[in-house]
mmCIF file of C-alpha atoms in Angstrom:
data_model
loop_
_atom_site.group_PDB
_atom_site.id
_atom_site.type_symbol
_atom_site.label_atom_id
_atom_site.label_comp_id
_atom_site.label_asym_id
_atom_site.label_seq_id
_atom_site.Cartn_x
_atom_site.Cartn_y
_atom_site.Cartn_z
ATOM 1 C CA UNK A 744 -16.494 -0.221 -7.583
ATOM 2 C CA UNK A 745 -18.913 -2.117 -6.079
ATOM 3 C CA UNK A 746 -20.962 -5.380 -6.729
ATOM 4 C CA UNK A 747 -23.783 -6.665 -4.686
ATOM 5 C CA UNK A 748 -22.314 -8.396 -1.529
ATOM 6 C CA UNK A 749 -21.356 -12.038 -2.365
ATOM 7 C CA UNK A 750 -23.112 -14.882 -0.200
ATOM 8 C CA UNK A 751 -21.314 -16.742 2.702
ATOM 9 C CA UNK A 752 -18.286 -18.350 1.200
ATOM 10 C CA UNK A 753 -16.273 -19.369 4.414
ATOM 11 C CA UNK A 754 -14.962 -22.409 2.409
ATOM 12 C CA UNK A 755 -13.420 -20.169 -0.499
ATOM 13 C CA UNK A 756 -9.420 -19.773 -0.288
ATOM 14 C CA UNK A 757 -7.851 -16.333 0.551
ATOM 15 C CA UNK A 758 -5.025 -14.874 -1.602
ATOM 16 C CA UNK A 759 -3.025 -12.060 -1.389
ATOM 17 C CA UNK A 760 -2.130 -10.882 -4.653
ATOM 18 C CA UNK A 761 1.055 -9.290 -3.818
ATOM 19 C CA UNK A 762 4.607 -10.069 -3.160
ATOM 20 C CA UNK A 763 5.137 -7.561 -0.761
ATOM 21 C CA UNK A 764 6.375 -8.874 2.521
ATOM 22 C CA UNK A 765 4.956 -6.070 4.491
ATOM 23 C CA UNK A 766 1.289 -6.750 3.294
ATOM 24 C CA UNK A 767 2.329 -10.537 4.102
ATOM 25 C CA UNK A 768 2.818 -9.643 7.723
ATOM 26 C CA UNK A 769 -0.377 -7.299 8.098
ATOM 27 C CA UNK A 770 -2.420 -9.563 7.079
ATOM 28 C CA UNK A 771 -0.984 -12.501 8.721
ATOM 29 C CA UNK A 772 -2.703 -10.619 11.928
ATOM 30 C CA UNK A 773 -5.978 -11.341 10.859
ATOM 31 C CA UNK A 774 -5.169 -15.209 11.994
ATOM 32 C CA UNK A 775 -6.706 -16.219 8.898
ATOM 33 C CA UNK A 776 -5.056 -18.947 6.471
ATOM 34 C CA UNK A 777 -4.052 -17.562 3.369
ATOM 35 C CA UNK A 778 -1.499 -18.174 -0.183
ATOM 36 C CA UNK A 779 0.034 -15.644 -1.952
ATOM 37 C CA UNK A 780 0.349 -15.165 -5.955
ATOM 38 C CA UNK A 781 2.430 -12.605 -7.669
ATOM 39 C CA UNK A 782 0.085 -10.244 -9.870
ATOM 40 C CA UNK A 783 1.532 -9.842 -13.446
ATOM 41 C CA UNK A 784 0.346 -5.872 -13.908
ATOM 42 C CA UNK A 785 2.302 -3.082 -15.383
ATOM 43 C CA UNK A 786 2.494 -0.250 -13.193
ATOM 44 C CA UNK A 787 3.373 2.810 -15.408
ATOM 45 C CA UNK A 788 1.458 5.678 -14.358
ATOM 46 C CA UNK A 789 -1.163 6.803 -17.437
ATOM 47 C CA UNK A 790 -0.573 10.168 -19.052
ATOM 48 C CA UNK A 791 -2.027 12.586 -16.711
ATOM 49 C CA UNK A 792 -3.294 10.181 -13.994
ATOM 50 C CA UNK A 793 -3.499 10.950 -10.229
ATOM 51 C CA UNK A 794 -1.715 9.330 -7.259
ATOM 52 C CA UNK A 795 -4.889 8.317 -6.013
ATOM 53 C CA UNK A 796 -6.241 6.877 -9.248
ATOM 54 C CA UNK A 797 -3.301 5.007 -10.351
ATOM 55 C CA UNK A 798 -3.617 3.187 -6.718
ATOM 56 C CA UNK A 799 -6.944 2.479 -7.460
ATOM 57 C CA UNK A 800 -6.256 1.004 -10.970
ATOM 58 C CA UNK A 801 -3.190 -0.844 -9.700
ATOM 59 C CA UNK A 802 -4.892 -2.433 -6.763
ATOM 60 C CA UNK A 803 -7.849 -3.672 -8.951
ATOM 61 C CA UNK A 804 -5.681 -4.787 -11.958
ATOM 62 C CA UNK A 805 -3.558 -7.035 -9.547
ATOM 63 C CA UNK A 806 -6.803 -8.310 -7.919
ATOM 64 C CA UNK A 807 -8.188 -9.406 -11.290
ATOM 65 C CA UNK A 808 -5.205 -10.418 -12.652
ATOM 66 C CA UNK A 809 -4.503 -13.329 -9.813
ATOM 67 C CA UNK A 810 -8.703 -13.744 -9.882
ATOM 68 C CA UNK A 811 -8.229 -14.792 -13.416
ATOM 69 C CA UNK A 812 -5.879 -17.640 -12.507
ATOM 70 C CA UNK A 813 -7.920 -18.751 -9.229
ATOM 71 C CA UNK A 814 -11.615 -17.624 -10.277
ATOM 72 C CA UNK A 815 -13.355 -19.538 -6.722
ATOM 73 C CA UNK A 816 -10.810 -17.400 -4.276
ATOM 74 C CA UNK A 817 -11.215 -14.266 -2.527
ATOM 75 C CA UNK A 818 -8.293 -12.198 -3.995
ATOM 76 C CA UNK A 819 -6.993 -9.101 -2.372
ATOM 77 C CA UNK A 820 -4.590 -6.624 -4.409
ATOM 78 C CA UNK A 821 -3.079 -3.432 -2.980
ATOM 79 C CA UNK A 822 -1.023 -0.555 -4.172
ATOM 80 C CA UNK A 823 0.342 2.178 -2.565
ATOM 81 C CA UNK A 824 1.285 5.664 -4.434
ATOM 82 C CA UNK A 825 3.324 8.481 -2.485
ATOM 83 C CA UNK A 826 1.531 12.012 -3.749
ATOM 84 C CA UNK A 827 3.927 14.943 -3.713
ATOM 85 C CA UNK A 828 1.691 17.928 -4.420
ATOM 86 C CA UNK A 829 -0.528 15.950 -7.238
ATOM 87 C CA UNK A 830 2.911 13.740 -8.884
ATOM 88 C CA UNK A 831 3.269 10.149 -7.769
ATOM 89 C CA UNK A 832 6.547 8.748 -6.126
ATOM 90 C CA UNK A 833 6.934 5.397 -6.091
ATOM 91 C CA UNK A 834 9.313 2.580 -4.804
ATOM 92 C CA UNK A 835 12.964 4.334 -5.221
ATOM 93 C CA UNK A 836 14.905 1.003 -5.943
ATOM 94 C CA UNK A 837 18.236 2.055 -5.089
ATOM 95 C CA UNK A 838 20.201 4.867 -3.014
ATOM 96 C CA UNK A 839 20.411 7.947 -5.557
ATOM 97 C CA UNK A 840 16.455 7.796 -5.744
ATOM 98 C CA UNK A 841 15.764 7.856 -2.117
ATOM 99 C CA UNK A 842 17.850 10.426 -1.648
ATOM 100 C CA UNK A 843 16.340 12.336 -3.995
ATOM 101 C CA UNK A 844 12.734 11.056 -2.958
ATOM 102 C CA UNK A 845 14.031 12.425 0.801
ATOM 103 C CA UNK A 846 14.947 15.730 -0.394
ATOM 104 C CA UNK A 847 12.192 16.328 -2.125
ATOM 105 C CA UNK A 848 9.751 15.455 0.686
ATOM 106 C CA UNK A 849 11.442 17.576 3.748
ATOM 107 C CA UNK A 850 9.597 19.767 5.327
ATOM 108 C CA UNK A 851 6.358 18.974 3.014
ATOM 109 C CA UNK A 852 3.331 16.667 3.514
ATOM 110 C CA UNK A 853 2.849 13.943 1.316
ATOM 111 C CA UNK A 854 -0.701 11.852 0.834
ATOM 112 C CA UNK A 855 0.113 8.524 0.892
ATOM 113 C CA UNK A 856 -2.679 6.677 -1.271
ATOM 114 C CA UNK A 857 -2.861 3.137 -0.163
ATOM 115 C CA UNK A 858 -5.822 1.516 -2.416
ATOM 116 C CA UNK A 859 -7.473 -2.104 -1.903
ATOM 117 C CA UNK A 860 -9.355 -4.223 -3.773
ATOM 118 C CA UNK A 861 -11.172 -7.349 -3.296
ATOM 119 C CA UNK A 862 -12.391 -10.115 -6.209
ATOM 120 C CA UNK A 863 -14.222 -13.259 -6.234
ATOM 121 C CA UNK A 864 -15.130 -14.265 -9.903
ATOM 122 C CA UNK A 865 -17.069 -16.931 -8.988
ATOM 123 C CA UNK A 866 -18.908 -14.989 -6.537
ATOM 124 C CA UNK A 867 -19.350 -12.095 -8.935
ATOM 125 C CA UNK A 868 -17.915 -9.998 -6.061
ATOM 126 C CA UNK A 869 -15.550 -6.947 -6.714
ATOM 127 C CA UNK A 870 -14.993 -3.766 -4.502
ATOM 128 C CA UNK A 871 -12.075 -1.181 -3.850
ATOM 129 C CA UNK A 872 -11.299 1.249 -1.092
ATOM 130 C CA UNK A 873 -8.865 3.903 -0.408
ATOM 131 C CA UNK A 874 -6.955 5.170 2.792
ATOM 132 C CA UNK A 875 -5.280 8.330 2.013
ATOM 133 C CA UNK A 876 -2.741 8.718 5.167
ATOM 134 C CA UNK A 877 -1.353 12.697 5.559
ATOM 135 C CA UNK A 878 2.627 12.688 6.623
ATOM 136 C CA UNK A 879 4.130 15.417 7.749
ATOM 137 C CA UNK A 880 8.119 15.106 7.023
ATOM 138 C CA UNK A 881 10.511 17.043 9.263
ATOM 139 C CA UNK A 882 12.957 19.212 7.623
ATOM 140 C CA UNK A 883 15.673 16.690 7.041
ATOM 141 C CA UNK A 884 19.710 18.167 6.814
ATOM 142 C CA UNK A 885 21.107 15.971 3.649
ATOM 143 C CA UNK A 886 23.208 14.053 6.253
ATOM 144 C CA UNK A 887 19.670 12.767 8.282
ATOM 145 C CA UNK A 888 18.964 11.607 4.930
ATOM 146 C CA UNK A 889 22.299 9.605 4.118
ATOM 147 C CA UNK A 890 22.510 8.481 7.830
ATOM 148 C CA UNK A 891 18.879 7.197 7.414
ATOM 149 C CA UNK A 892 19.212 5.503 4.232
ATOM 150 C CA UNK A 893 22.584 3.471 5.100
ATOM 151 C CA UNK A 894 20.441 2.435 8.408
ATOM 152 C CA UNK A 895 17.396 1.208 7.146
ATOM 153 C CA UNK A 896 17.670 0.966 3.195
ATOM 154 C CA UNK A 897 14.300 1.332 2.460
ATOM 155 C CA UNK A 898 14.384 0.930 -1.306
ATOM 156 C CA UNK A 899 11.355 -1.039 -1.433
ATOM 157 C CA UNK A 900 9.123 1.279 0.124
ATOM 158 C CA UNK A 901 7.293 4.136 -1.642
ATOM 159 C CA UNK A 902 8.474 7.477 -0.169
ATOM 160 C CA UNK A 903 11.790 5.733 0.947
ATOM 161 C CA UNK A 904 10.865 5.680 4.591
ATOM 162 C CA UNK A 905 9.975 2.837 6.907
ATOM 163 C CA UNK A 906 7.306 4.686 9.428
ATOM 164 C CA UNK A 907 6.995 1.304 11.508
ATOM 165 C CA UNK A 908 10.749 1.161 12.011
ATOM 166 C CA UNK A 909 13.627 4.072 12.579
ATOM 167 C CA UNK A 910 11.641 6.283 9.621
ATOM 168 C CA UNK A 911 9.213 7.565 12.098
ATOM 169 C CA UNK A 912 11.915 10.051 13.419
ATOM 170 C CA UNK A 913 11.837 11.505 9.709
ATOM 171 C CA UNK A 914 8.248 12.843 10.563
ATOM 172 C CA UNK A 915 6.456 15.296 12.212
ATOM 173 C CA UNK A 916 2.771 13.959 12.239
ATOM 174 C CA UNK A 917 1.092 11.403 10.789
ATOM 175 C CA UNK A 918 -2.750 11.661 10.386
ATOM 176 C CA UNK A 919 -5.266 8.441 9.196
ATOM 177 C CA UNK A 920 -8.439 6.897 10.164
ATOM 178 C CA UNK A 921 -6.419 3.297 9.417
ATOM 179 C CA UNK A 922 -3.552 2.799 10.883
ATOM 180 C CA UNK A 923 -1.741 0.172 9.048
ATOM 181 C CA UNK A 924 -2.548 1.963 5.694
ATOM 182 C CA UNK A 925 0.854 3.605 5.336
ATOM 183 C CA UNK A 926 2.395 0.243 6.171
ATOM 184 C CA UNK A 927 0.557 -1.145 2.958
ATOM 185 C CA UNK A 928 -2.451 -2.692 3.917
ATOM 186 C CA UNK A 929 -5.226 -0.646 5.718
ATOM 187 C CA UNK A 930 -6.796 -3.562 7.831
ATOM 188 C CA UNK A 931 -9.602 -1.937 8.896
ATOM 189 C CA UNK A 932 -10.825 -1.759 5.262
ATOM 190 C CA UNK A 933 -9.545 -5.073 4.501
ATOM 191 C CA UNK A 934 -11.936 -6.569 7.261
ATOM 192 C CA UNK A 935 -14.774 -4.693 5.804
ATOM 193 C CA UNK A 936 -14.518 -5.921 2.490
ATOM 194 C CA UNK A 937 -13.621 -9.413 3.336
ATOM 195 C CA UNK A 938 -16.552 -9.446 5.714
ATOM 196 C CA UNK A 939 -18.761 -8.409 2.436
ATOM 197 C CA UNK A 940 -17.147 -10.919 0.663
ATOM 198 C CA UNK A 941 -18.222 -13.641 2.729
ATOM 199 C CA UNK A 942 -15.403 -14.649 4.976
ATOM 200 C CA UNK A 943 -16.314 -14.693 8.567
ATOM 201 C CA UNK A 944 -13.662 -12.881 10.548
ATOM 202 C CA UNK A 945 -13.607 -12.639 14.525
#
């Protein structure tokens, strides 16, 4: 979804519409001052909705929700959905669900759909993009799954594994054109959209 590019607007505040510490840490790499604001969005998938469409819809909904309260700001919204043969896998939330997710993914390829939206109501700017990351999991024995989950407890991560940590040992391969997308925020696409919204970056 695209509108005309916004005029240069270096004075506009930047807001990350997320409570994710992973996205906050990634955005901080750009050296830009920003605030965070928690979006109030129902993340329940719609009937028949693909993981890709779900991620895009939620990223835009989050950005729009925060922008409605901060219309002068440039707002970033993002969402990630793990796509296992067309079925969405969200954050497990607890140990039992994480075990079930990793058992379902072992020996298989999962597409992590990481969507991004940037919205500025005052400028009439709205653009979205998506990074699809292909992740191939090794065949994991039950005891490997148990040891990993006890060690890292990735219950707030879609797909139940942290590739930036010990979770990398669960994988055979990662294919992506935007390296930070798997962690939760595709920074190449983020900088592209922020420049289009009028922010100056190095």
